[in-house]
CSV table of C-alpha atoms and ligand atoms in Angstrom, one decimal:
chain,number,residue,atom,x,y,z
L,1,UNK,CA,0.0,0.0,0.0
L,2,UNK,CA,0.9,3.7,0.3
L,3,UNK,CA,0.1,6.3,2.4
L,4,UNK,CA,-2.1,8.8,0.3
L,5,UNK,CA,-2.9,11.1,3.7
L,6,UNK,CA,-2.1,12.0,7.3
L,7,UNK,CA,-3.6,13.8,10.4
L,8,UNK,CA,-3.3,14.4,13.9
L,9,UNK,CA,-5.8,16.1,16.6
L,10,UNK,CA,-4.3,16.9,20.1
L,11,UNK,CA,-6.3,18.2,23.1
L,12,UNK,CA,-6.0,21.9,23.7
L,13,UNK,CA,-4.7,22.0,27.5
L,14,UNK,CA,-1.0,21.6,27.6
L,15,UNK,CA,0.7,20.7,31.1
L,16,UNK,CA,4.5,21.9,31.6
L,17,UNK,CA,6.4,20.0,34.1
L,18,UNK,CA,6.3,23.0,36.5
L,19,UNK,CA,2.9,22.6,36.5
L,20,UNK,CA,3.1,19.0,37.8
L,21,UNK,CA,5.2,20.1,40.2
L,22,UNK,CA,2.8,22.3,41.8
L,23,UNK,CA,1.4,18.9,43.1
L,24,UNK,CA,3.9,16.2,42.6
L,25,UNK,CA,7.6,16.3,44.0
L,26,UNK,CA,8.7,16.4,40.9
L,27,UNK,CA,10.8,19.1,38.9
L,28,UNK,CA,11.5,19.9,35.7
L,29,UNK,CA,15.7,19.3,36.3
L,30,UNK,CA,14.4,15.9,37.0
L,31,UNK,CA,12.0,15.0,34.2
L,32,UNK,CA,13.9,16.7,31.1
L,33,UNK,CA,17.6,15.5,31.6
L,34,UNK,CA,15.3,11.5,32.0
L,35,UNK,CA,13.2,11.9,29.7
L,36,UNK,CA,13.0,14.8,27.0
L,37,UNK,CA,9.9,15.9,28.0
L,38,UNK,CA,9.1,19.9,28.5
L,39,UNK,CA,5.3,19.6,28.4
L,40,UNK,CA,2.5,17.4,27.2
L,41,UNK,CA,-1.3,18.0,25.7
L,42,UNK,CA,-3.8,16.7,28.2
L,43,UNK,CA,-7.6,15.7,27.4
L,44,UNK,CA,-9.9,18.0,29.5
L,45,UNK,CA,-13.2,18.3,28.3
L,46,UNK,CA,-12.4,16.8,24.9
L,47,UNK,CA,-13.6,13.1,23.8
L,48,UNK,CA,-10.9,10.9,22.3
L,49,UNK,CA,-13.4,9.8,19.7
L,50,UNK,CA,-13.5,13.7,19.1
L,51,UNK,CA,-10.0,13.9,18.6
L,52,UNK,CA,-9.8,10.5,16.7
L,53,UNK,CA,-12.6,12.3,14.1
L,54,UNK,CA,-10.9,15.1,13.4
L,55,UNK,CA,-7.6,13.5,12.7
L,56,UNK,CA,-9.1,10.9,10.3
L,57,UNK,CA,-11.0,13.9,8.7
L,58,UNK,CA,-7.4,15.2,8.0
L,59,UNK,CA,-6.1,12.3,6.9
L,60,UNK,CA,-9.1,12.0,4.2
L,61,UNK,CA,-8.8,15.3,2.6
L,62,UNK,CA,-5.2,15.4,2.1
L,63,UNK,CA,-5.1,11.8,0.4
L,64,UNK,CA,-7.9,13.0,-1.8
L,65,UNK,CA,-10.7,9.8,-1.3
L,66,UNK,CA,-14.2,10.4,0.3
L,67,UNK,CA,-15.2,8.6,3.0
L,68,UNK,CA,-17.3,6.1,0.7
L,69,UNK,CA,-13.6,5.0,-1.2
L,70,UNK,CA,-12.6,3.7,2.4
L,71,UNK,CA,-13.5,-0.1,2.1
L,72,UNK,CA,-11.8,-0.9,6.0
L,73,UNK,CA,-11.5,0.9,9.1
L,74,UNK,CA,-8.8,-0.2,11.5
L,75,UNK,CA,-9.1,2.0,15.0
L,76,UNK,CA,-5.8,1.5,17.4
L,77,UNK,CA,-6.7,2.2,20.8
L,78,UNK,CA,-5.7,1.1,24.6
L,79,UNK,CA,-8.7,2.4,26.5
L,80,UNK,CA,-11.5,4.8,26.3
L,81,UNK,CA,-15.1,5.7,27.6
L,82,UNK,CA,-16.7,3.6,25.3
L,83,UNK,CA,-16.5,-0.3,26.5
L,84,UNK,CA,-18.6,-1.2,23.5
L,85,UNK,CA,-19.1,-0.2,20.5
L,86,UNK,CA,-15.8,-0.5,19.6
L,87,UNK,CA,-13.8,3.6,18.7
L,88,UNK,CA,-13.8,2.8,15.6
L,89,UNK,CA,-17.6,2.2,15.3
L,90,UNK,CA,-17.9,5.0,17.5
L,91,UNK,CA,-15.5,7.1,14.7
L,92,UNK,CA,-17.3,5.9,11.8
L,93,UNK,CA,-20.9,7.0,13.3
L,94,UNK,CA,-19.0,10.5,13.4
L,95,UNK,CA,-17.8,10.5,9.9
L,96,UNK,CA,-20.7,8.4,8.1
L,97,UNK,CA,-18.5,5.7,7.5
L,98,UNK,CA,-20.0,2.0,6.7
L,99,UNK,CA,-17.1,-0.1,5.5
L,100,UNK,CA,-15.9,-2.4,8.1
L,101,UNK,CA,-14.6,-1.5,11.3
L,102,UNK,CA,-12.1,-3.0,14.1
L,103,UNK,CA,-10.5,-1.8,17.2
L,104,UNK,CA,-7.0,-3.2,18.3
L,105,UNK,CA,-5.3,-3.0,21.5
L,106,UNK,CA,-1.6,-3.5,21.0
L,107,UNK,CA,-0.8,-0.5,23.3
L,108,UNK,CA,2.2,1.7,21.9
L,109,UNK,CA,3.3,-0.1,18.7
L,110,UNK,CA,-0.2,-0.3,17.5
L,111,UNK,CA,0.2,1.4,14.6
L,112,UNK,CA,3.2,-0.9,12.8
L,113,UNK,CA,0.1,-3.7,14.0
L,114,UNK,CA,-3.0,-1.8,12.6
L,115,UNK,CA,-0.1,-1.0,9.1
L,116,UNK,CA,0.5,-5.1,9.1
L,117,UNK,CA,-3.2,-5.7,9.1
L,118,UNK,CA,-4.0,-3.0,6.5
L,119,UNK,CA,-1.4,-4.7,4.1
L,120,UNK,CA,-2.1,-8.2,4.6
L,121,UNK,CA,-5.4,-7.2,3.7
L,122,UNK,CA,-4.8,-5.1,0.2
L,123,UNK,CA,-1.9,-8.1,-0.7
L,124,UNK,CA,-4.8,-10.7,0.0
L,125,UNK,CA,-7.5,-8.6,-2.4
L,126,UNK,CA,-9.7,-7.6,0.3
L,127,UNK,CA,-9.0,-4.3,0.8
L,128,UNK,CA,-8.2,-0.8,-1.6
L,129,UNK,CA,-8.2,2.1,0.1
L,130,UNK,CA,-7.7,1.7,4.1
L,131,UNK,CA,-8.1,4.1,7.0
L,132,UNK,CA,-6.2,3.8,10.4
L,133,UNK,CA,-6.6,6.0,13.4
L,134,UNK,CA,-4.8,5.9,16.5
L,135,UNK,CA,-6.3,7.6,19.4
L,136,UNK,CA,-5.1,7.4,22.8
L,137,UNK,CA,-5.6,9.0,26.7
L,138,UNK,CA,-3.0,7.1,28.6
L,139,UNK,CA,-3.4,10.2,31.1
L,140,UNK,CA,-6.6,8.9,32.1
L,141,UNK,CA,-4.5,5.4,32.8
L,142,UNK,CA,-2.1,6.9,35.3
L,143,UNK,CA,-2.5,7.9,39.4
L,144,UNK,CA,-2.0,11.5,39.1
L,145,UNK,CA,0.2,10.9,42.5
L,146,UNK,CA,2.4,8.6,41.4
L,147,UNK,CA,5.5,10.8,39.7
L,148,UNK,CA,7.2,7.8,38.5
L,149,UNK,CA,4.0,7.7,35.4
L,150,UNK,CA,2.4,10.4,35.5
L,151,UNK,CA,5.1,12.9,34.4
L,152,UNK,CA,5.4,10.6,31.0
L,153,UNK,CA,2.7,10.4,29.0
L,154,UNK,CA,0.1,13.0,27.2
L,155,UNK,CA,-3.0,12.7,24.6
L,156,UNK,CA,-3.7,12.6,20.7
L,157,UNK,CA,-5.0,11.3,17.7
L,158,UNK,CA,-3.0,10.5,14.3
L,159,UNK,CA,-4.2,9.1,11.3
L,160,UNK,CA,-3.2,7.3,8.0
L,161,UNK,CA,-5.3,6.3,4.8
L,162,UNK,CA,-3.6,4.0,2.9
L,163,UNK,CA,-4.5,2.8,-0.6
L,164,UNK,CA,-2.8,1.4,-3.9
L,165,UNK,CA,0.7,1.4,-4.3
L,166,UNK,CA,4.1,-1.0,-3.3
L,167,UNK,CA,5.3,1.5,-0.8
L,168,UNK,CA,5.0,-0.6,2.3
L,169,UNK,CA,8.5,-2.3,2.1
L,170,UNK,CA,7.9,-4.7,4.9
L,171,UNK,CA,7.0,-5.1,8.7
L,172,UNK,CA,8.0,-7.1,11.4
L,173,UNK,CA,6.0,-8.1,14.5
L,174,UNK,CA,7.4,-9.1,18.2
L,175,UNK,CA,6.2,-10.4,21.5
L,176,UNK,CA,7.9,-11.3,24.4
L,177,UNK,CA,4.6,-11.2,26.7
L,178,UNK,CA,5.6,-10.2,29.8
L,179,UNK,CA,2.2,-8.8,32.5
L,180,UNK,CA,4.4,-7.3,34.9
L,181,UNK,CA,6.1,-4.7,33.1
L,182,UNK,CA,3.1,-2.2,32.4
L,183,UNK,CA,-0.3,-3.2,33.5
L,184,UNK,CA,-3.5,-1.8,34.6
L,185,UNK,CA,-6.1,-3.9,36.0
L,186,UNK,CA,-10.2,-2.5,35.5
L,187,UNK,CA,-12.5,-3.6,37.9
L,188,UNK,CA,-16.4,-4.7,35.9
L,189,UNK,CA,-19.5,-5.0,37.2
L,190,UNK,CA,-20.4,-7.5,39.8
L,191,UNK,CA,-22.3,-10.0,39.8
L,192,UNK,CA,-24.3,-12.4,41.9
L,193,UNK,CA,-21.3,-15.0,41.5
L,194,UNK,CA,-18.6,-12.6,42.1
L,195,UNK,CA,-16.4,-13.6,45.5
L,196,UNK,CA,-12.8,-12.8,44.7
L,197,UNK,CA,-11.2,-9.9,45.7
L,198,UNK,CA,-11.1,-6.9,42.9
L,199,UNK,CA,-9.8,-3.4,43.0
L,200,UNK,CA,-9.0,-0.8,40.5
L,201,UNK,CA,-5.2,-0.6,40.3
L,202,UNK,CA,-3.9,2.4,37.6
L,203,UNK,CA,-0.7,2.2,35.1
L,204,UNK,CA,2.3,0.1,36.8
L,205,UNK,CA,5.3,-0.1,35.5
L,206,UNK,CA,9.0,-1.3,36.2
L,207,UNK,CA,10.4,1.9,34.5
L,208,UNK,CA,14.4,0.4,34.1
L,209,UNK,CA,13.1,-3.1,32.6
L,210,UNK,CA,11.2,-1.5,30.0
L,211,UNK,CA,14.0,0.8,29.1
L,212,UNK,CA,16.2,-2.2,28.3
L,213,UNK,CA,13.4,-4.1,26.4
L,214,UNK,CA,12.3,-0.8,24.6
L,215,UNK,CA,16.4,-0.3,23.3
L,216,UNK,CA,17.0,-4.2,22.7
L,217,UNK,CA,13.6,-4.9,20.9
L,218,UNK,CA,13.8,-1.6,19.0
L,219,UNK,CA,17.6,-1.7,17.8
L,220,UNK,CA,17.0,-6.1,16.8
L,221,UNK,CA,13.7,-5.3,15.2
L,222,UNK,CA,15.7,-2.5,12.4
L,223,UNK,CA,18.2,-4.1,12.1
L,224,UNK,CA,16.0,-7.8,11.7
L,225,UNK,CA,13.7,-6.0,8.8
L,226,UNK,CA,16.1,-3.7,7.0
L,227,UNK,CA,18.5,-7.1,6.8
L,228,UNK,CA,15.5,-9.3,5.6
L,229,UNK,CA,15.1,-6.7,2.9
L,230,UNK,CA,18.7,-6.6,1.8
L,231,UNK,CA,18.9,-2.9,2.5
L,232,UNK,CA,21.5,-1.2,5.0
L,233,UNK,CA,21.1,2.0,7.3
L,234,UNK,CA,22.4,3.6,4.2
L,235,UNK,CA,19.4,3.0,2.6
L,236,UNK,CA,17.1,5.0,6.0
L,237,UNK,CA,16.7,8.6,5.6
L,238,UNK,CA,14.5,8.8,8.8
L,239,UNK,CA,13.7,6.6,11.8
L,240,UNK,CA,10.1,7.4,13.1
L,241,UNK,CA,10.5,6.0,16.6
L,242,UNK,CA,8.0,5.6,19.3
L,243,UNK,CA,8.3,8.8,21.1
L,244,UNK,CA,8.0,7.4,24.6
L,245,UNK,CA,11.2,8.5,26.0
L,246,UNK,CA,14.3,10.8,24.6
L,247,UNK,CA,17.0,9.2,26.5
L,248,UNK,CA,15.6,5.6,25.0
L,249,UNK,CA,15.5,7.5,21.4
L,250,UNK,CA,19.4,8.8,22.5
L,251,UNK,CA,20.3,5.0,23.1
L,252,UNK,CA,18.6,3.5,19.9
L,253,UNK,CA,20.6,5.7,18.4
L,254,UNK,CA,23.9,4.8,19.4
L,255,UNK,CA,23.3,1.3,19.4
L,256,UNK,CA,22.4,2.1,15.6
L,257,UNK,CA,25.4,4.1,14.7
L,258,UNK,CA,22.7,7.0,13.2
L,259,UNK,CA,23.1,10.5,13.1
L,260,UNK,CA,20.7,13.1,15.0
L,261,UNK,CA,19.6,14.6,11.8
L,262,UNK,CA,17.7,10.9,10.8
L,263,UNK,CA,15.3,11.1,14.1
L,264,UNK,CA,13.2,13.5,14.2
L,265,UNK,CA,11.2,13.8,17.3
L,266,UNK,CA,8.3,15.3,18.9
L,267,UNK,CA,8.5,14.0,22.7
L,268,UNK,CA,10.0,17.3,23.7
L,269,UNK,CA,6.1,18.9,23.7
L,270,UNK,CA,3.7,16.0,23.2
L,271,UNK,CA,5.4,13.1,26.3
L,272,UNK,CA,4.3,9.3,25.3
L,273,UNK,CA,0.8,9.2,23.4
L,274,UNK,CA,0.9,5.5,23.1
L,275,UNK,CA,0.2,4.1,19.6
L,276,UNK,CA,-0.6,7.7,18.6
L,277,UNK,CA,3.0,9.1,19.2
L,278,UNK,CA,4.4,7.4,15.4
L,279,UNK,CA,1.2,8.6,13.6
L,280,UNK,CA,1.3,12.2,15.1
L,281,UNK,CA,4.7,12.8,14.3
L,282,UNK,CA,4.6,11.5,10.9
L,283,UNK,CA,1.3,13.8,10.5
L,284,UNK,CA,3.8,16.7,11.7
L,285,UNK,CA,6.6,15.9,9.9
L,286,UNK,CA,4.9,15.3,6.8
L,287,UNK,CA,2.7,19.1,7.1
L,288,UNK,CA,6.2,20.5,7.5
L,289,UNK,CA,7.5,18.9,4.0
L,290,UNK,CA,10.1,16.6,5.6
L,291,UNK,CA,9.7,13.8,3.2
L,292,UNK,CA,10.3,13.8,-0.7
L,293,UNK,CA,9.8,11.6,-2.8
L,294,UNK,CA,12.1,8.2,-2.8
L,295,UNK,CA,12.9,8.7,1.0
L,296,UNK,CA,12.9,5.4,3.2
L,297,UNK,CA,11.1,5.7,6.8
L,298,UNK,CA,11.8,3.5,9.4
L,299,UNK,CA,8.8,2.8,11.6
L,300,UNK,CA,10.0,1.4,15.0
L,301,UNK,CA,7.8,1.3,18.3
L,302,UNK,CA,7.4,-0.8,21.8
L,303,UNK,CA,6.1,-1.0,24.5
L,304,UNK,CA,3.1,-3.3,26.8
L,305,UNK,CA,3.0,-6.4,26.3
L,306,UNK,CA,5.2,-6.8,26.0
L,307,UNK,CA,5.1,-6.0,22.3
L,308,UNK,CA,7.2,-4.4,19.1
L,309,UNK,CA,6.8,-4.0,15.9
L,310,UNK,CA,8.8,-2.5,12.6
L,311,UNK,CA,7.8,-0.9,9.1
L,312,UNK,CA,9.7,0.3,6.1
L,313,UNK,CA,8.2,2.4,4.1
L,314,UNK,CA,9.0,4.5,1.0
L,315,UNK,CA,7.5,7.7,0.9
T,401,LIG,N1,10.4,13.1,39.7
T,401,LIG,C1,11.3,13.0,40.7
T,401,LIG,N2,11.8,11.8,41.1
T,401,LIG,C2,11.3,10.7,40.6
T,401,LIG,C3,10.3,10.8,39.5
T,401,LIG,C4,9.9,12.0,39.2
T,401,LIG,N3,9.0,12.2,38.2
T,401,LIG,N4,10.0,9.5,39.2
T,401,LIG,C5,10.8,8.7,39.9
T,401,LIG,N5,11.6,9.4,40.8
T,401,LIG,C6,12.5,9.0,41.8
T,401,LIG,C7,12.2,7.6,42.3
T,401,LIG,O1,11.2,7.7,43.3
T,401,LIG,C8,13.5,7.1,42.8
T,401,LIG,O2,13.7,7.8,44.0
T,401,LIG,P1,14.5,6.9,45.2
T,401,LIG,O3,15.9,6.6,44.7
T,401,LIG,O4,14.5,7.9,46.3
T,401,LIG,O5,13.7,5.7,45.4
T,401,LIG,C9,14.5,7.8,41.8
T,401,LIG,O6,13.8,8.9,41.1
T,401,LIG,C10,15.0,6.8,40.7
T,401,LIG,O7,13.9,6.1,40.2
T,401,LIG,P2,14.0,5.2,39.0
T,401,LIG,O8,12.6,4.7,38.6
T,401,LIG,O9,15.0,4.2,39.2
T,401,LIG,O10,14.5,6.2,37.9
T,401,LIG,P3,15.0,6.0,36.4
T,401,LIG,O11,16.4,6.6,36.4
T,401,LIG,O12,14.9,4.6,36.0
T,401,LIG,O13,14.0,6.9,35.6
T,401,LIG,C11,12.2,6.6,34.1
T,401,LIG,C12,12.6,6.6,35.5
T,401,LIG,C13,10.7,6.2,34.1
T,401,LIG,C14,12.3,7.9,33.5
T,401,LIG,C15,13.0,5.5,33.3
T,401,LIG,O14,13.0,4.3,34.0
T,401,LIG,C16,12.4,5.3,31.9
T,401,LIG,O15,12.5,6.1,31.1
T,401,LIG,N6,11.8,4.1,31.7
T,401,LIG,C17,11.1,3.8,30.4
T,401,LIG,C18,9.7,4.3,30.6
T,401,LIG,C19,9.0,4.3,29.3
T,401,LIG,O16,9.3,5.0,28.4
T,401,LIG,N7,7.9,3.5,29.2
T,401,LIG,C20,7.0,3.5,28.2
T,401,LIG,C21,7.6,2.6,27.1
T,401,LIG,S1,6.3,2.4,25.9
C-alpha cells in the first residue's frame, strides 16, 4: 500500500512540568535530563473519539478519497469511555463511515500492528483504500500521584489512509509477553457470582526493565527488517521512533550508529501518546515537507505487552 494522507488532533490544554510540580515532587531538572519531556497535551473536556474524528477527517482530505472510497477501518486504541461499541464504530458514526470496522489493542506499537493488518489485507485482495486511526488518553490510565508515570505520557490522535501502491517495504512483528512490566487492571460489574477480591489498580510499571526491552527490541527489530530486505542504514533517511522516552530514542541511536539529523522527534512537547505518538509525528513531519519523494522511513515502536513492531516504508 501507500500512504495517500495524514492527520493528527491533540487536546487543547497543555501541562508543563512545572505545572506537575505544583502537586507532585517532581521538577522539571528531573524529568527533562530523563526523559526529553518539557510539556505534554492533556484531554480535558475533549472526547478521544472527538480527537480521533478530526484526525481521520485530516487524513481523508489530504489523500484525496471520500469517505465512501474507504473499504476498512482499523481503529488503534488502549482504553476509552466507550467499552462497546468499539472507537472505531464510535468514529465511523461521526464521519458516516459504513465499511468495516475494528478496534486493536496493542498499546504503543499499534500502529506498525493496525499498518501489518492493513497490508495483509490489500496483498490478499480484500482491501483498496484503508483508514487507520490511533487515538489514545494514557493520562486517564495513570494515578495523578504517582511521579514515576504520571510525568510521562500526554493525549492525541493521528491518522493514515492507505491505498494502492508498493510502498510498504515490509514489517516485522514481536512479543515477548511479559504482564508485569506495564499493567493496569479494570475492575467490571459485579455480579451475583462474584467472591474474589477486585480493586482498581492504575498504570504500573517497572520503569528500568522496559528501558532495556524498549532499546533491545527496537535496535534487533531494524536491524532484523532492513536485513530481511537486503537494504543497509544507508538505505534509511529517517527513523520514526516511538516517542516514549528521549533518553531511549538517544540510546537507539547509538546502538544504531545513526546521526541526530535521521530522528526527528516530537516528545519534547507531546510526552508518550501510546500508539498515537508514530502517527502524530509522521502527520507533523509530513505538514512540514520533511519527506520527498524516494525517501525510506523507518517505523519502529514498543512498549506493553510486551510488544514491538517495525515498518519500512517509501514515501
Ligand atoms: N520526579 C522526581 N523523582 C522521581 C520521579 C519524578 N517524576 N520519578 C521517579 N523518581 C525517583 C524515584 O522515586 C527514585 O527515588 P528513590 O531513589 O528515592 O527511590 C529515583 O527517582 C529513581 O527512580 P527510577 O525509577 O530508578 O528512575 P530511572 O532513572 O529509571 O528513571 C524513568 C525513571 C521512568 C524515566 C525510566 O525508567 C524510563 O525512562 N523508563 C522507560 C519508561 C517508558 O518510556 N515507558 C514506556 C515505554 S512504551
Amino acid at each position: 500500500m501507500k500512504i495517500l494522507g495524514t492527520g493528527s488532533a491533540i487536546p487543547r490544554k497543555v501541562v508543563t512540568n512545572d505545572m506537575l510540580s505544583e502537586f507532585l515532587d517532581t521538577s522539571d531538572a528531573w524529568i527533562v535530563p530523563r526523559t526529553g519531556i518539557h510539556s505534554r497535551h492533556v484531554i480535558t473536556d475533549e472526547q478521544l473519539e472527538d480527537l480521533g474524528t478530526k484526525a481521520a477527517l485530516n487524513a481523508l482530505e489530504m489523500s484525496g478519497l471520500s469517505v465512501a472510497d474507504i473499504d476498512y477501518f482499523i481503529c488503534s486504541n488502549v482504553v476509552g469511555e466507550y467499552v462497546t461499541p468499539s472507537l472505531s464504530c464510535v468514529i465511523a458514526s461521526k464521519i458516516g463511515l459504513t465499511c468495516p470496522c475494528v478496534d486493536i489493542n496493542c498499546a504503543c506499537p499499534g500502529f506498525i500492528y493496525a499498518l501489518d493488518i492493513a497490508e495483509s489485507r490489500y496483498l490478499a485482495g480484500k482491501s483498496k483504500n484503508i483508514l487507520i486511526v490511533c487515538a489514545e488518553e494514557p493520562t486517564r490510565m495513570c494515578d495523578w500521584s504517582d511521579r514515576s508515570t504520571a510525568v510521562l505520557f500526554g493525549d492525541g490522535a493521528g491518522a493514515v489512509v492507505l491505498g494502492e501502491g508498493n510502498n510498504i517495504k515490509g514489517v516485522e512483528l514481536h512479543s515477548q509477553p511479559d504482564v508485569q512490566k506495564i499493567w493496569e487492571k479494570r475492575v467490571l460489574e459485579k455480579t451475583p457470582y462474584i467472591s474474589k477480591e477486585e480493586e482498581n489498580v492504575p498504570l504500573q510499571m517497572r520503569g528500568r526493565e522496559v528501558f532495556k526491552f524498549a532499546v533491545n527490541a527496537s535496535t534487533r527489530d531494524v536491524e532484523s527488517l532492513l536485513s530481511s530486505l537486503g537494504m543497509t542504514k544507508d538505505d534509511v533517511n529517517y527513523y520514526m521512533v516511538h516517542q516514549a522516552n528521549m533518553r531511549i530514542i538517544e540510546a537507539i541511536k547509538q546502538y544504531l550508529g545513526e546521526r541526530d539529523e535521521k530522528f526527528p522527534t516530537n516528545i519534547g512537547d507531546h510526552g508518550n501518546s501510546s500508539s498515537a505518538s508514530c502517527p502524530i509525528l509522521l502527520d507533523e513531519c509530513n505538514r512540514k515537507g520533511l519527506f520527498k519523494k524516494g525517501d525510506v522511513l523507518v517505523f519502529s515502536a514498543f512498549g506493553a505487552g510486551l510488544l514491538s513492531g517495525v515498518a519500512v516504508l517509501e514515501w
